[in-house]
Amino acid sequence: MTEGDVMIEASWKNVLQDEFGKEYFTKLREFVKGEYQHAIVYPAPKNIFRAFELCPFDKVEVVILGQDPYHGPNQANGLCFAVSEGVPLPPSLQNVFKELATDTGVPFESLAKKGDLERWAKQGVLLLNATLTVRARTAGSHQGKGWEEFTDTVIRKLSEERENLVFILWGNYAKSKGAHIDRSKHRVIESAHPSPFSATKFFGSKPFSKTNEYLSAHNKNPIDWL
């Protein structure tokens, strides 16, 4: 985020332009700027809007919603649940890959070193955290500062202006964001969160095959989850 213009992919900038002049976003921008100046904050500034850069508005087919970026060193890279290449998989991502392996038959070993998830984003999967920044080692530290209002607008715009999208909501927090989705024109897949605390209820939910079944039924290309 810059002091003036917001550096975000062009199609998203067009859709979200009205947000950038609102009072809450001005306050959010100043807060985030100050945090980067005085603390260690993740992800790197260039990656705050990476999910949008890799998945333009008109290319979105699937939305996976997370909560906060990872707050450990070298983990957060701007895509929810993802980590940079070479970084050990966090427990939640391990469980996502375990479910993917069970759901689709892809060997877990084939996924274990592919934590970035950029390959999903480039196929139309918007990997969106509700809060786009976080202070190092302090989970939830940038909640309640305006990011949630911004990402609510992202979800609402997708719901209103696009058709036949798949929204994957893991856990109660993501489900609450689902209030902005028109379920008469989109597919919503909900389950428990893949964290170790709720993984037993997450396993078996089959979000990946359900997503591809819906996309195929609406004459869209399925996602290559490998």
Short mmCIF file of C-alpha atoms in Angstrom, two decimals:
data_model
loop_
_atom_site.label_atom_id
_atom_site.label_comp_id
_atom_site.label_asym_id
_atom_site.label_seq_id
_atom_site.Cartn_x
_atom_site.Cartn_y
_atom_site.Cartn_z
CA MET A 1 0.00 0.00 0.00
CA THR A 2 1.33 3.39 -0.91
CA GLU A 3 0.53 6.75 0.63
CA GLY A 4 -1.36 7.77 -2.47
CA ASP A 5 -2.49 5.31 -5.08
CA VAL A 6 -3.25 1.70 -4.10
CA MET A 7 -1.08 -0.69 -6.08
CA ILE A 8 -3.52 -3.43 -7.01
CA GLU A 9 -4.22 -5.33 -10.24
CA ALA A 10 -6.07 -3.19 -12.80
CA SER A 11 -9.37 -5.09 -13.00
CA TRP A 12 -9.66 -5.18 -9.21
CA LYS A 13 -8.74 -1.51 -9.00
CA ASN A 14 -11.63 -0.73 -11.30
CA VAL A 15 -14.09 -2.83 -9.29
CA LEU A 16 -12.93 -1.59 -5.88
CA GLN A 17 -12.13 2.03 -6.73
CA ASP A 18 -14.85 3.47 -4.50
CA GLU A 19 -13.36 1.74 -1.45
CA PHE A 20 -10.00 3.48 -1.64
CA GLY A 21 -11.46 6.92 -0.94
CA LYS A 22 -13.55 5.87 2.05
CA GLU A 23 -12.63 6.96 5.55
CA TYR A 24 -12.08 3.43 6.85
CA PHE A 25 -9.60 2.65 4.08
CA THR A 26 -7.68 5.89 4.63
CA LYS A 27 -7.31 4.95 8.30
CA LEU A 28 -6.36 1.39 7.37
CA ARG A 29 -3.70 2.59 4.98
CA GLU A 30 -2.14 4.85 7.60
CA PHE A 31 -2.24 2.08 10.21
CA VAL A 32 -0.57 -0.45 7.90
CA LYS A 33 2.04 2.07 6.78
CA GLY A 34 2.93 2.78 10.41
CA GLU A 35 3.12 -0.89 11.27
CA TYR A 36 5.62 -1.59 8.48
CA GLN A 37 7.74 1.34 9.68
CA HIS A 38 7.85 0.32 13.34
CA ALA A 39 7.39 -3.46 13.47
CA ILE A 40 7.97 -6.66 11.54
CA VAL A 41 4.85 -7.23 9.46
CA TYR A 42 3.87 -10.03 7.08
CA PRO A 43 3.63 -10.50 4.18
CA ALA A 44 6.23 -8.33 2.46
CA PRO A 45 4.60 -5.11 1.20
CA LYS A 46 4.85 -6.24 -2.43
CA ASN A 47 2.73 -9.29 -1.57
CA ILE A 48 -0.16 -7.64 0.28
CA PHE A 49 -2.35 -7.79 -2.83
CA ARG A 50 -0.66 -10.82 -4.43
CA ALA A 51 -3.89 -12.84 -4.46
CA PHE A 52 -5.43 -10.15 -6.65
CA GLU A 53 -2.41 -9.85 -8.92
CA LEU A 54 -2.43 -13.56 -9.73
CA CYS A 55 -6.21 -13.82 -10.14
CA PRO A 56 -7.87 -10.85 -11.90
CA PHE A 57 -11.53 -10.13 -11.18
CA ASP A 58 -12.89 -11.55 -14.41
CA LYS A 59 -10.76 -14.70 -14.10
CA VAL A 60 -12.00 -15.75 -10.66
CA GLU A 61 -13.80 -19.11 -10.64
CA VAL A 62 -13.21 -20.24 -7.04
CA VAL A 63 -12.70 -18.36 -3.78
CA ILE A 64 -10.97 -19.97 -0.79
CA LEU A 65 -11.25 -17.76 2.26
CA GLY A 66 -8.74 -17.64 5.09
CA GLN A 67 -8.54 -15.39 8.13
CA ASP A 68 -5.05 -13.97 8.82
CA PRO A 69 -1.70 -14.34 7.06
CA TYR A 70 0.75 -16.64 8.80
CA HIS A 71 2.72 -14.69 11.40
CA GLY A 72 5.94 -16.75 11.44
CA PRO A 73 9.14 -15.83 9.56
CA ASN A 74 9.12 -16.47 5.77
CA GLN A 75 5.66 -18.03 5.79
CA ALA A 76 3.09 -15.52 4.53
CA ASN A 77 3.25 -14.82 0.80
CA GLY A 78 -0.06 -13.09 0.10
CA LEU A 79 -2.11 -16.22 -0.64
CA CYS A 80 -4.26 -17.70 2.11
CA PHE A 81 -3.05 -21.04 3.52
CA ALA A 82 0.02 -20.89 1.23
CA VAL A 83 3.69 -20.57 2.14
CA SER A 84 6.69 -19.69 0.02
CA GLU A 85 8.63 -22.45 -1.66
CA GLY A 86 11.03 -24.25 0.63
CA VAL A 87 9.13 -23.33 3.79
CA PRO A 88 7.82 -26.30 5.81
CA LEU A 89 4.08 -26.77 5.47
CA PRO A 90 2.10 -25.39 8.43
CA PRO A 91 -0.34 -27.86 10.01
CA SER A 92 -3.43 -26.38 8.33
CA LEU A 93 -1.88 -26.64 4.88
CA GLN A 94 -0.74 -30.17 5.61
CA ASN A 95 -4.33 -31.05 6.38
CA VAL A 96 -5.58 -29.31 3.23
CA PHE A 97 -3.19 -31.45 1.21
CA LYS A 98 -4.19 -34.61 3.09
CA GLU A 99 -7.83 -33.97 2.23
CA LEU A 100 -6.89 -33.16 -1.36
CA ALA A 101 -5.00 -36.44 -1.63
CA THR A 102 -7.93 -38.42 -0.24
CA ASP A 103 -10.49 -36.50 -2.28
CA THR A 104 -8.79 -36.65 -5.67
CA GLY A 105 -6.25 -39.47 -5.46
CA VAL A 106 -3.25 -37.18 -5.88
CA PRO A 107 -0.40 -38.59 -3.76
CA PHE A 108 0.32 -36.46 -0.70
CA GLU A 109 4.03 -36.78 -1.46
CA SER A 110 3.44 -34.96 -4.75
CA LEU A 111 2.00 -32.00 -2.87
CA ALA A 112 4.30 -31.79 0.11
CA LYS A 113 6.84 -29.49 -1.56
CA LYS A 114 4.28 -27.32 -3.37
CA GLY A 115 3.22 -24.95 -0.62
CA ASP A 116 3.10 -21.73 -2.63
CA LEU A 117 -0.30 -22.42 -4.33
CA GLU A 118 0.44 -19.88 -7.06
CA ARG A 119 -0.50 -22.62 -9.52
CA TRP A 120 -4.06 -22.59 -8.13
CA ALA A 121 -4.30 -18.80 -8.25
CA LYS A 122 -3.30 -18.70 -11.91
CA GLN A 123 -6.20 -21.06 -12.71
CA GLY A 124 -8.78 -18.75 -11.15
CA VAL A 125 -8.64 -19.60 -7.45
CA LEU A 126 -8.72 -16.42 -5.37
CA LEU A 127 -6.83 -17.30 -2.19
CA LEU A 128 -8.18 -14.51 -0.02
CA ASN A 129 -7.42 -13.78 3.61
CA ALA A 130 -10.01 -11.68 5.40
CA THR A 131 -7.15 -9.66 6.92
CA LEU A 132 -4.28 -9.03 4.52
CA THR A 133 -1.50 -8.14 6.97
CA VAL A 134 -0.34 -9.23 10.43
CA ARG A 135 2.37 -8.30 12.91
CA ALA A 136 5.08 -10.92 13.36
CA ARG A 137 4.32 -13.58 15.98
CA THR A 138 1.05 -11.88 16.91
CA ALA A 139 -1.98 -13.65 15.45
CA GLY A 140 -4.95 -11.39 14.80
CA SER A 141 -2.96 -8.22 15.41
CA HIS A 142 -4.37 -6.43 12.34
CA GLN A 143 -7.95 -7.51 12.81
CA GLY A 144 -10.54 -4.81 13.35
CA LYS A 145 -8.53 -2.18 11.46
CA GLY A 146 -10.54 -2.13 8.24
CA TRP A 147 -9.33 -5.12 6.26
CA GLU A 148 -12.52 -7.05 7.02
CA GLU A 149 -14.66 -4.30 5.53
CA PHE A 150 -12.47 -4.27 2.44
CA THR A 151 -12.62 -8.05 1.93
CA ASP A 152 -16.38 -8.08 2.60
CA THR A 153 -16.64 -5.75 -0.38
CA VAL A 154 -14.47 -8.08 -2.47
CA ILE A 155 -16.81 -10.98 -1.72
CA ARG A 156 -19.92 -8.92 -2.32
CA LYS A 157 -18.64 -7.61 -5.67
CA LEU A 158 -17.84 -11.13 -6.83
CA SER A 159 -21.25 -12.33 -5.75
CA GLU A 160 -23.09 -9.48 -7.45
CA GLU A 161 -21.14 -9.12 -10.68
CA ARG A 162 -20.10 -12.70 -11.45
CA GLU A 163 -22.08 -15.94 -11.85
CA ASN A 164 -21.54 -19.59 -10.98
CA LEU A 165 -18.53 -19.16 -8.73
CA VAL A 166 -17.53 -21.60 -6.00
CA PHE A 167 -16.90 -20.20 -2.52
CA ILE A 168 -15.04 -22.55 -0.16
CA LEU A 169 -15.56 -21.56 3.47
CA TRP A 170 -13.56 -23.42 6.10
CA GLY A 171 -14.43 -22.74 9.73
CA ASN A 172 -16.90 -20.46 11.49
CA TYR A 173 -15.09 -17.24 10.66
CA ALA A 174 -15.14 -17.95 6.92
CA LYS A 175 -18.76 -19.07 7.13
CA SER A 176 -19.70 -15.72 8.68
CA LYS A 177 -18.20 -13.95 5.67
CA GLY A 178 -20.50 -16.05 3.52
CA ALA A 179 -23.38 -13.77 4.44
CA HIS A 180 -22.36 -11.61 1.47
CA ILE A 181 -22.79 -14.42 -1.08
CA ASP A 182 -25.93 -14.89 -3.20
CA ARG A 183 -26.38 -18.64 -2.94
CA SER A 184 -28.98 -18.70 -5.69
CA LYS A 185 -26.27 -18.01 -8.30
CA HIS A 186 -23.12 -19.45 -6.69
CA ARG A 187 -22.03 -22.70 -5.04
CA VAL A 188 -20.98 -22.44 -1.39
CA ILE A 189 -19.02 -25.32 0.12
CA GLU A 190 -18.70 -25.17 3.90
CA SER A 191 -16.90 -27.35 6.41
CA ALA A 192 -14.83 -27.26 9.55
CA HIS A 193 -11.45 -25.51 9.43
CA PRO A 194 -8.39 -27.62 8.46
CA SER A 195 -6.49 -26.65 11.61
CA PRO A 196 -5.44 -29.54 13.89
CA PHE A 197 -8.16 -28.48 16.35
CA SER A 198 -10.98 -29.30 13.93
CA ALA A 199 -9.36 -31.43 11.23
CA THR A 200 -11.31 -34.56 12.13
CA LYS A 201 -14.47 -32.74 11.02
CA PHE A 202 -12.69 -31.27 7.99
CA PHE A 203 -11.48 -34.58 6.62
CA GLY A 204 -13.97 -36.16 4.25
CA SER A 205 -15.59 -32.88 3.21
CA LYS A 206 -14.37 -33.32 -0.40
CA PRO A 207 -14.23 -29.61 -1.35
CA PHE A 208 -11.94 -30.16 -4.33
CA SER A 209 -13.99 -32.75 -6.17
CA LYS A 210 -17.21 -30.88 -5.34
CA THR A 211 -15.71 -27.72 -6.81
CA ASN A 212 -14.72 -29.40 -10.04
CA GLU A 213 -18.09 -31.13 -10.37
CA TYR A 214 -19.81 -27.74 -10.14
CA LEU A 215 -17.44 -26.04 -12.57
CA SER A 216 -17.81 -28.85 -15.10
CA ALA A 217 -21.60 -28.75 -14.78
CA HIS A 218 -21.48 -25.07 -15.73
CA ASN A 219 -19.18 -25.60 -18.71
CA LYS A 220 -16.08 -24.30 -16.95
CA ASN A 221 -12.64 -25.80 -16.78
CA PRO A 222 -12.00 -27.84 -13.62
CA ILE A 223 -9.08 -26.84 -11.42
CA ASP A 224 -5.91 -28.92 -11.65
CA TRP A 225 -5.27 -29.15 -7.92
CA LEU A 226 -1.90 -30.84 -8.29
#
